[in-house]
XYZ file of N, CA and C in Angstrom:
660
model
N 13.285 16.574 -16.144
C 13.065 15.133 -16.152
C 12.005 14.730 -17.163
N 10.891 15.494 -17.244
C 9.784 15.143 -18.096
C 9.515 16.259 -19.103
N 9.038 15.891 -20.299
C 8.811 16.876 -21.339
C 7.527 17.661 -21.091
N 6.530 17.050 -20.463
C 5.282 17.748 -20.188
C 5.368 18.397 -18.811
N 4.503 19.386 -18.606
C 4.487 20.077 -17.318
C 4.049 19.117 -16.220
N 4.770 19.113 -15.132
C 4.477 18.197 -14.036
C 4.441 18.953 -12.715
N 3.638 18.433 -11.806
C 3.469 19.069 -10.498
C 3.909 18.095 -9.411
N 4.865 18.515 -8.604
C 5.318 17.684 -7.498
C 4.219 17.619 -6.444
N 3.785 16.393 -6.107
C 2.729 16.252 -5.100
C 3.209 15.543 -3.830
N 4.370 14.893 -3.909
C 4.873 14.205 -2.720
C 6.357 13.921 -2.883
N 7.099 14.091 -1.800
C 8.511 13.701 -1.819
C 8.824 12.941 -0.547
N 9.399 11.763 -0.727
C 9.802 10.945 0.407
C 11.299 10.766 0.423
N 11.757 9.827 1.244
C 13.190 9.580 1.369
C 13.756 8.877 0.144
N 12.884 8.190 -0.605
C 13.356 7.387 -1.732
C 12.941 7.915 -3.094
N 11.825 8.658 -3.132
C 11.279 9.018 -4.443
C 10.492 10.323 -4.398
N 10.313 10.879 -5.602
C 9.443 12.031 -5.796
C 8.250 11.584 -6.642
N 7.057 12.088 -6.288
C 5.848 11.729 -7.021
C 5.279 12.981 -7.674
N 5.065 12.903 -8.994
C 4.552 14.027 -9.762
C 3.183 13.695 -10.353
N 2.343 14.710 -10.462
C 1.138 14.587 -11.279
C 1.505 15.129 -12.645
N 1.225 14.371 -13.690
C 1.653 14.746 -15.030
C 0.630 14.246 -16.050
N 1.016 14.245 -17.315
C 0.174 13.707 -18.385
C 0.950 12.624 -19.117
N 0.228 11.601 -19.565
C 0.868 10.533 -20.328
C -0.084 10.138 -21.455
N 0.333 10.395 -22.690
C -0.493 10.100 -23.866
C -1.896 10.694 -23.727
N -1.938 11.932 -23.243
C -3.214 12.625 -23.134
C -4.038 12.285 -21.899
N -3.507 11.410 -21.043
C -4.229 11.020 -19.837
C -3.544 11.594 -18.599
N -4.344 11.948 -17.594
C -3.778 12.378 -16.325
C -3.033 11.184 -15.721
N -1.820 11.409 -15.253
C -0.989 10.299 -14.791
C -0.164 10.691 -13.574
N 0.430 9.672 -12.982
C 1.389 9.836 -11.893
C 2.749 9.364 -12.398
N 3.778 10.146 -12.108
C 5.151 9.747 -12.426
C 5.916 9.646 -11.113
N 6.413 8.460 -10.814
C 7.168 8.251 -9.575
C 8.639 8.079 -9.931
N 9.452 9.015 -9.473
C 10.875 9.042 -9.811
C 11.725 8.708 -8.587
N 12.523 7.682 -8.701
C 13.501 7.367 -7.656
C 14.785 8.145 -7.961
N 15.270 8.870 -6.965
C 16.428 9.722 -7.222
C 17.721 9.107 -6.696
N 18.835 9.673 -7.168
C 20.158 9.152 -6.815
C 20.469 9.413 -5.348
N 21.246 8.494 -4.760
C 21.720 8.656 -3.390
C 23.210 8.984 -3.435
N 23.575 10.234 -3.143
C 24.972 10.661 -3.300
C 25.954 9.943 -2.378
N 25.446 9.340 -1.301
C 26.341 8.660 -0.366
C 26.713 7.249 -0.827
N 26.092 6.784 -1.932
C 26.414 5.453 -2.443
C 27.332 5.555 -3.651
N 28.130 4.517 -3.875
C 28.933 4.444 -5.091
C 27.993 4.522 -6.291
N 28.296 5.352 -7.295
C 27.397 5.530 -8.443
C 26.957 4.226 -9.098
N 27.891 3.305 -9.302
C 27.547 2.040 -9.967
C 26.599 1.208 -9.106
N 26.843 1.197 -7.799
C 25.977 0.457 -6.877
C 24.607 1.116 -6.793
N 24.597 2.432 -6.718
C 23.338 3.174 -6.631
C 22.477 2.911 -7.858
N 23.108 2.929 -9.024
C 22.387 2.680 -10.277
C 21.752 1.288 -10.269
N 22.520 0.307 -9.847
C 22.040 -1.075 -9.832
C 20.889 -1.249 -8.831
N 21.050 -0.703 -7.636
C 20.018 -0.833 -6.607
C 18.730 -0.108 -6.992
N 18.887 1.079 -7.585
C 17.718 1.869 -7.971
C 16.942 1.185 -9.088
N 17.651 0.679 -10.091
C 16.993 -0.047 -11.183
C 16.248 -1.265 -10.656
N 16.883 -1.979 -9.735
C 16.268 -3.180 -9.155
C 14.992 -2.829 -8.399
N 15.046 -1.702 -7.657
C 13.895 -1.287 -6.857
C 12.724 -0.869 -7.749
N 13.030 -0.177 -8.850
C 11.987 0.247 -9.795
C 11.294 -0.968 -10.396
N 12.079 -1.933 -10.830
C 11.525 -3.151 -11.441
C 10.706 -3.933 -10.421
N 11.214 -4.042 -9.201
C 10.507 -4.787 -8.152
C 9.143 -4.166 -7.857
N 9.117 -2.842 -7.757
C 7.854 -2.147 -7.488
C 6.850 -2.386 -8.615
N 7.312 -2.245 -9.844
C 6.425 -2.441 -10.989
C 5.915 -3.886 -11.058
N 6.776 -4.837 -10.762
C 6.360 -6.244 -10.798
C 5.310 -6.557 -9.736
N 5.477 -5.974 -8.559
C 4.488 -6.177 -7.493
C 3.126 -5.657 -7.931
N 3.104 -4.473 -8.516
C 1.852 -3.884 -8.989
C 1.222 -4.744 -10.082
N 2.048 -5.173 -11.042
C 1.539 -5.960 -12.169
C 0.978 -7.300 -11.699
N 1.683 -7.942 -10.773
C 1.232 -9.241 -10.268
C -0.078 -9.102 -9.508
N -0.201 -8.034 -8.722
C -1.438 -7.788 -7.986
C -2.594 -7.524 -8.944
N -2.351 -6.701 -9.940
C -3.383 -6.371 -10.916
C -3.870 -7.617 -11.644
N -2.926 -8.471 -12.011
C -3.261 -9.715 -12.717
C -4.116 -10.631 -11.844
N -3.989 -10.505 -10.527
C -4.747 -11.359 -9.602
C -6.055 -10.720 -9.146
N -6.443 -9.617 -9.798
C -7.733 -9.013 -9.504
C -7.735 -7.988 -8.395
N -6.548 -7.528 -8.008
C -6.440 -6.485 -6.978
C -6.399 -5.133 -7.674
N -7.187 -4.192 -7.184
C -7.207 -2.855 -7.783
C -5.915 -2.103 -7.474
N -5.139 -1.841 -8.511
C -3.928 -1.025 -8.410
C -3.938 -0.064 -9.591
N -3.135 1.002 -9.543
C -3.049 1.880 -10.717
C -2.518 1.102 -11.927
N -3.060 1.402 -13.097
C -2.574 0.776 -14.324
C -1.177 1.305 -14.644
N -0.271 0.385 -14.948
C 1.092 0.775 -15.326
C 1.094 1.255 -16.779
N 1.707 2.422 -17.026
C 1.818 2.943 -18.379
C 3.202 2.700 -18.972
N 4.234 2.999 -18.202
C 5.600 2.888 -18.730
C 6.602 2.786 -17.588
N 7.617 1.946 -17.777
C 8.732 1.864 -16.829
C 9.964 2.411 -17.546
N 10.437 3.554 -17.109
C 11.628 4.191 -17.675
C 12.791 3.903 -16.730
N 13.536 2.841 -17.035
C 14.595 2.436 -16.111
C 15.910 3.157 -16.374
N 15.917 4.044 -17.370
C 17.087 4.899 -17.569
C 17.029 6.056 -16.579
N 15.839 6.659 -16.481
C 15.642 7.786 -15.563
C 15.002 7.368 -14.236
N 14.742 6.061 -14.094
C 14.184 5.496 -12.849
C 12.799 6.067 -12.525
N 11.934 6.087 -13.535
C 10.589 6.634 -13.378
C 9.552 5.582 -13.773
N 8.512 5.460 -12.947
C 7.356 4.635 -13.291
C 6.194 5.578 -13.582
N 5.619 5.452 -14.775
C 4.421 6.214 -15.129
C 3.216 5.310 -14.926
N 2.211 5.833 -14.237
C 1.036 5.015 -13.937
C -0.226 5.867 -13.925
N -1.342 5.174 -13.864
C -2.651 5.831 -13.835
C -2.810 6.748 -12.628
N -3.420 7.897 -12.863
C -3.809 8.795 -11.768
C -5.185 8.358 -11.291
N -5.308 8.041 -10.020
C -6.573 7.558 -9.468
C -7.388 8.737 -8.929
N -8.565 8.936 -9.487
C -9.461 9.987 -9.015
C -10.179 9.486 -7.764
N -10.107 10.235 -6.684
C -10.791 9.841 -5.463
C -10.102 10.397 -4.235
N -10.542 9.940 -3.085
C -9.934 10.349 -1.812
C -9.321 9.127 -1.158
N -8.347 9.356 -0.301
C -7.769 8.225 0.423
C -8.786 7.688 1.423
N -8.617 6.435 1.777
C -9.487 5.836 2.796
C -9.328 6.596 4.112
N -8.122 7.083 4.364
C -7.873 7.885 5.564
C -8.774 9.122 5.588
N -8.815 9.845 4.475
C -9.650 11.044 4.390
C -11.132 10.689 4.525
N -11.544 9.622 3.843
C -12.946 9.222 3.873
C -13.393 8.888 5.297
N -12.566 8.128 6.013
C -12.927 7.750 7.379
C -12.988 8.964 8.297
N -12.037 9.870 8.160
C -12.023 11.057 9.014
C -13.269 11.922 8.825
N -13.780 11.953 7.603
C -14.958 12.773 7.325
C -16.277 12.060 7.599
N -16.262 10.721 7.539
C -17.526 9.985 7.567
C -17.694 8.985 8.695
N -16.636 8.758 9.471
C -16.697 7.694 10.468
C -17.787 7.914 11.519
N -18.106 9.155 11.842
C -19.091 9.442 12.885
C -20.509 9.610 12.345
N -20.668 9.449 11.047
C -22.005 9.579 10.455
C -22.682 8.217 10.388
N -23.760 8.073 11.133
C -24.452 6.786 11.242
C -24.874 6.265 9.866
N -25.276 7.179 8.981
C -25.766 6.765 7.659
C -24.667 6.139 6.795
N -23.411 6.319 7.194
C -22.296 5.750 6.430
C -21.732 4.466 7.036
N -22.369 3.956 8.083
C -21.852 2.775 8.778
C -21.725 1.575 7.843
N -22.758 1.317 7.036
C -22.723 0.174 6.121
C -21.663 0.349 5.046
N -21.516 1.597 4.554
C -20.515 1.872 3.526
C -19.109 1.627 4.078
N -18.866 2.070 5.300
C -17.553 1.879 5.918
C -17.268 0.390 6.128
N -18.284 -0.355 6.532
C -18.099 -1.801 6.711
C -17.776 -2.471 5.383
N -18.423 -2.041 4.309
C -18.133 -2.575 2.973
C -16.678 -2.308 2.584
N -16.205 -1.097 2.890
C -14.822 -0.733 2.559
C -13.840 -1.600 3.333
N -14.105 -1.822 4.635
C -13.223 -2.660 5.437
C -13.179 -4.096 4.901
N -14.330 -4.599 4.484
C -14.377 -5.954 3.921
C -13.612 -6.020 2.602
N -13.750 -4.975 1.802
C -13.016 -4.936 0.534
C -11.512 -4.930 0.772
N -11.075 -4.200 1.797
C -9.645 -4.190 2.142
C -9.204 -5.583 2.570
N -10.019 -6.257 3.382
C -9.694 -7.613 3.830
C -9.538 -8.582 2.677
N -10.448 -8.507 1.712
C -10.381 -9.378 0.531
C -9.148 -9.056 -0.300
N -8.866 -7.771 -0.451
C -7.709 -7.311 -1.224
C -6.403 -7.849 -0.622
N -6.278 -7.751 0.707
C -5.055 -8.226 1.365
C -4.954 -9.740 1.302
N -6.094 -10.422 1.373
C -6.092 -11.886 1.263
C -5.561 -12.308 -0.109
N -6.024 -11.668 -1.154
C -5.552 -11.976 -2.514
C -4.058 -11.691 -2.637
N -3.632 -10.573 -2.063
C -2.240 -10.155 -2.166
C -1.307 -11.152 -1.478
N -1.656 -11.568 -0.277
C -0.800 -12.497 0.459
C -0.859 -13.904 -0.125
N -1.968 -14.257 -0.735
C -2.084 -15.568 -1.375
C -1.097 -15.702 -2.526
N -0.800 -14.581 -3.199
C 0.185 -14.622 -4.304
C 1.574 -14.198 -3.828
N 1.749 -14.158 -2.498
C 3.060 -13.903 -1.875
C 3.619 -12.501 -2.118
N 2.735 -11.510 -2.267
C 3.178 -10.127 -2.359
C 3.030 -9.472 -0.986
N 4.098 -8.830 -0.525
C 4.095 -8.070 0.719
C 4.133 -6.591 0.337
N 3.179 -5.826 0.839
C 3.112 -4.407 0.469
C 4.206 -3.599 1.155
N 4.387 -3.830 2.455
C 5.466 -3.173 3.193
C 5.113 -1.836 3.823
N 4.005 -1.223 3.373
C 3.635 0.091 3.914
C 2.108 0.238 3.887
N 1.426 -0.718 4.503
C -0.036 -0.708 4.495
C -0.572 0.342 5.461
N -1.133 1.398 4.904
C -1.795 2.444 5.685
C -3.039 2.872 4.916
N -3.945 3.556 5.585
C -5.142 4.050 4.894
C -4.815 5.215 3.969
N -3.606 5.755 4.069
C -3.159 6.794 3.127
C -2.758 6.181 1.790
N -2.437 4.893 1.791
C -2.027 4.200 0.572
C -3.166 3.384 -0.035
N -4.381 3.762 0.309
C -5.581 3.167 -0.275
C -6.489 4.310 -0.720
N -6.852 4.317 -1.992
C -7.701 5.381 -2.530
C -9.078 4.827 -2.873
N -10.106 5.527 -2.413
C -11.480 5.154 -2.732
C -11.835 5.817 -4.062
N -11.811 5.020 -5.119
C -12.044 5.534 -6.471
C -13.544 5.802 -6.682
N -13.880 7.057 -6.987
C -15.265 7.441 -7.287
C -16.247 6.968 -6.215
N -15.764 6.913 -4.968
C -16.604 6.501 -3.836
C -17.117 5.064 -3.985
N -16.397 4.251 -4.754
C -16.876 2.890 -5.025
C -15.876 1.811 -4.594
N -14.733 1.752 -5.272
C -13.797 0.657 -5.010
C -12.476 1.161 -4.452
N -11.826 0.317 -3.674
C -10.549 0.669 -3.048
C -9.395 0.284 -3.971
N -8.498 1.236 -4.208
C -7.314 0.998 -5.038
C -6.081 1.080 -4.149
N -5.260 0.045 -4.186
C -4.043 -0.008 -3.375
C -2.902 0.639 -4.152
N -2.218 1.598 -3.520
C -1.138 2.323 -4.202
C 0.182 2.207 -3.415
N 1.231 2.745 -4.013
C 2.569 2.879 -3.416
C 3.166 1.552 -2.957
N 3.681 0.808 -3.936
C 4.360 -0.461 -3.663
C 5.877 -0.248 -3.556
N 6.281 0.948 -3.160
C 7.701 1.279 -3.093
C 8.505 0.408 -2.155
N 7.861 -0.133 -1.126
C 8.536 -1.038 -0.194
C 8.086 -2.482 -0.406
N 7.376 -2.724 -1.489
C 6.831 -4.055 -1.750
C 7.883 -5.062 -2.187
N 7.575 -6.322 -1.945
C 8.466 -7.409 -2.367
C 7.699 -8.725 -2.356
N 8.315 -9.746 -2.892
C 7.716 -11.082 -2.917
C 8.292 -11.932 -1.785
N 7.403 -12.602 -1.044
C 7.860 -13.468 0.043
C 6.776 -14.495 0.367
N 7.214 -15.727 0.585
C 6.269 -16.772 0.994
C 6.252 -16.925 2.520
N 7.073 -16.124 3.226
C 7.204 -16.270 4.675
C 5.957 -15.782 5.409
N 5.477 -16.611 6.324
C 4.300 -16.276 7.123
C 4.567 -15.032 7.977
N 5.771 -14.939 8.513
C 6.151 -13.786 9.346
C 5.998 -12.464 8.593
N 6.409 -12.438 7.324
C 6.325 -11.205 6.536
C 4.876 -10.784 6.335
N 3.999 -11.756 6.128
C 2.576 -11.452 5.940
C 1.951 -10.972 7.244
N 2.369 -11.566 8.345
C 1.884 -11.143 9.658
C 2.328 -9.718 9.973
N 3.561 -9.400 9.652
C 4.076 -8.043 9.891
C 3.325 -7.033 9.018
N 2.995 -7.420 7.786
C 2.211 -6.565 6.905
C 0.884 -6.170 7.581
N 0.210 -7.170 8.160
C -1.053 -6.910 8.858
C -0.830 -6.044 10.100
N 0.253 -6.303 10.785
C 0.554 -5.541 12.005
C 0.802 -4.062 11.688
N 1.497 -3.814 10.585
C 1.735 -2.426 10.156
C 0.403 -1.720 9.917
N -0.535 -2.425 9.275
C -1.848 -1.825 9.015
C -2.607 -1.584 10.311
N -2.548 -2.543 11.227
C -3.239 -2.353 12.502
C -2.677 -1.150 13.246
N -1.359 -1.010 13.264
C -0.747 0.137 13.947
C -1.148 1.448 13.270
N -1.270 1.417 11.952
C -1.700 2.614 11.223
C -3.113 3.008 11.632
N -3.989 2.019 11.791
C -5.357 2.292 12.240
C -5.355 2.858 13.654
N -4.589 2.244 14.536
C -4.563 2.672 15.939
C -4.071 4.109 16.085
N -3.118 4.494 15.246
C -2.529 5.824 15.378
C -3.300 6.905 14.616
N -4.217 6.491 13.739
C -4.871 7.459 12.855
C -6.375 7.589 13.080
N -7.033 6.469 13.400
C -8.498 6.479 13.446
C -9.029 6.059 14.816
N -10.066 6.747 15.290
C -10.708 6.313 16.522
C -11.613 5.117 16.210
N -11.955 4.386 17.245
C -12.736 3.153 17.081
C -12.034 2.195 16.118
N -10.716 2.251 16.109
C -9.934 1.500 15.133
C -9.997 -0.009 15.338
N -10.190 -0.453 16.593
C -10.250 -1.889 16.868
C -11.384 -2.533 16.089
N -12.542 -1.872 16.096
C -13.710 -2.422 15.381
C -13.472 -2.454 13.881
N -12.894 -1.383 13.343
C -12.621 -1.320 11.909
C -11.636 -2.401 11.492
N -10.533 -2.512 12.232
C -9.514 -3.493 11.856
C -10.028 -4.918 12.026
N -10.887 -5.146 13.020
C -11.412 -6.503 13.248
C -12.231 -6.982 12.047
N -12.914 -6.049 11.364
C -13.667 -6.423 10.157
C -12.700 -6.835 9.048
N -11.620 -6.069 8.901
C -10.597 -6.410 7.897
C -10.011 -7.780 8.180
N -9.615 -8.011 9.431
C -8.966 -9.271 9.793
C -9.914 -10.457 9.621
N -11.154 -10.303 10.044
C -12.146 -11.380 9.911
C -12.339 -11.744 8.438
N -12.461 -10.721 7.583
C -12.644 -10.962 6.150
C -11.401 -11.597 5.542
N -10.242 -11.124 5.967
C -8.965 -11.685 5.506
C -8.906 -13.185 5.818
N -9.244 -13.552 7.052
C -9.179 -14.951 7.470
C -10.206 -15.809 6.732
N -11.351 -15.241 6.425
C -12.387 -15.976 5.689
C -11.975 -16.267 4.255
N -10.995 -15.509 3.761
C -10.594 -15.649 2.357
C -9.193 -16.202 2.156
N -8.590 -16.699 3.230
C -7.222 -17.229 3.105
C -7.079 -18.679 3.559
N -8.133 -19.288 4.102
C -8.078 -20.694 4.480
C -6.960 -21.024 5.450
N -6.229 -22.108 5.142
C -5.171 -22.571 6.044
C -4.028 -21.565 6.138
N -3.783 -20.816 5.060
C -2.757 -19.773 5.100
C -3.115 -18.741 6.158
N -4.380 -18.349 6.199
C -4.838 -17.361 7.161
C -4.661 -17.811 8.594
N -4.887 -19.100 8.840
C -4.707 -19.655 10.195
C -3.258 -19.467 10.636
N -2.331 -19.781 9.732
C -0.902 -19.633 10.045
C -0.517 -18.162 10.239
N -1.029 -17.305 9.349
C -0.704 -15.881 9.431
C -1.263 -15.283 10.721
N -2.491 -15.670 11.075
C -3.115 -15.128 12.279
C -2.349 -15.525 13.542
N -1.879 -16.778 13.569
C -1.091 -17.242 14.716
C 0.198 -16.414 14.844
N 0.865 -16.201 13.734
C 2.098 -15.410 13.737
C 1.804 -13.940 14.031
N 0.668 -13.462 13.556
C 0.245 -12.086 13.791
C 0.090 -11.813 15.287
N -0.479 -12.767 16.008
C -0.630 -12.621 17.458
C 0.735 -12.556 18.144
N 1.694 -13.319 17.623
C 3.051 -13.283 18.178
C 3.705 -11.919 17.915
N 3.520 -11.409 16.711
C 4.083 -10.094 16.353
C 3.453 -9.002 17.211
N 2.157 -9.095 17.414
C 1.438 -8.154 18.285
C 2.040 -8.166 19.691
N 2.273 -9.354 20.216
C 2.809 -9.503 21.564
C 4.185 -8.876 21.675
N 5.016 -9.110 20.656
C 6.348 -8.501 20.645
C 6.236 -6.979 20.622
N 5.288 -6.482 19.834
C 5.093 -5.041 19.744
C 4.673 -4.438 21.081
N 3.788 -5.129 21.793
C 3.334 -4.639 23.100
C 4.492 -4.624 24.100
N 5.316 -5.655 24.054
C 6.457 -5.721 24.982
C 7.430 -4.589 24.713
N 7.654 -4.271 23.432
C 8.545 -3.160 23.088
C 7.969 -1.841 23.585
N 6.651 -1.691 23.451
C 5.984 -0.467 23.908
C 6.094 -0.302 25.423
N 5.926 -1.411 26.141
C 6.011 -1.364 27.603
C 7.431 -1.076 28.065
N 8.387 -1.550 27.264
C 9.794 -1.326 27.620
C 10.231 0.104 27.336
N 9.361 0.838 26.633
C 9.629 2.247 26.348
C 10.493 2.458 25.148
């Protein structure tokens, strides 16, 4: 697929992610592969559309001041996006190693606030991430949070979609981190402080989505 040596670092249901080089820089190459169960012409069209959609979400977020990997190249013949390799650890890793250290309490609160501001900016420009987890946020050089993996991202002005985005993140916190209620509450509070009337609407819908989720859980 690639002329330079590449290392497979992740494979999902939709794509393979490689660590590679691009113009002398360490890079990430995300390749969407063919689905043999689909008609070739349909598969080609859907895959190209998905690659473009992902790249557009990243570009729009970056233009609005949200930290995302820099886009290097979109190869829509081979369905590969080349982008910046982010040096750092995921927020998930950082929290697991530092959450119980009292001396890191202020740093963790800063990170949660940064996530809240980031999501507020993203929803204000009608971008839905679709897979908000602490694994898809990288703490670059222990300083700033970079949002990655827009593979399920799309554009939507619907309040419900933004509420579901927040709900996905809350569930990710609940299933991954202890004391998650306190952490997520900082994100949500910051999000609401930076979204104005939009935030009021999203929060109302978010509570409805939460309620539906609890009912499904109780129903087994």
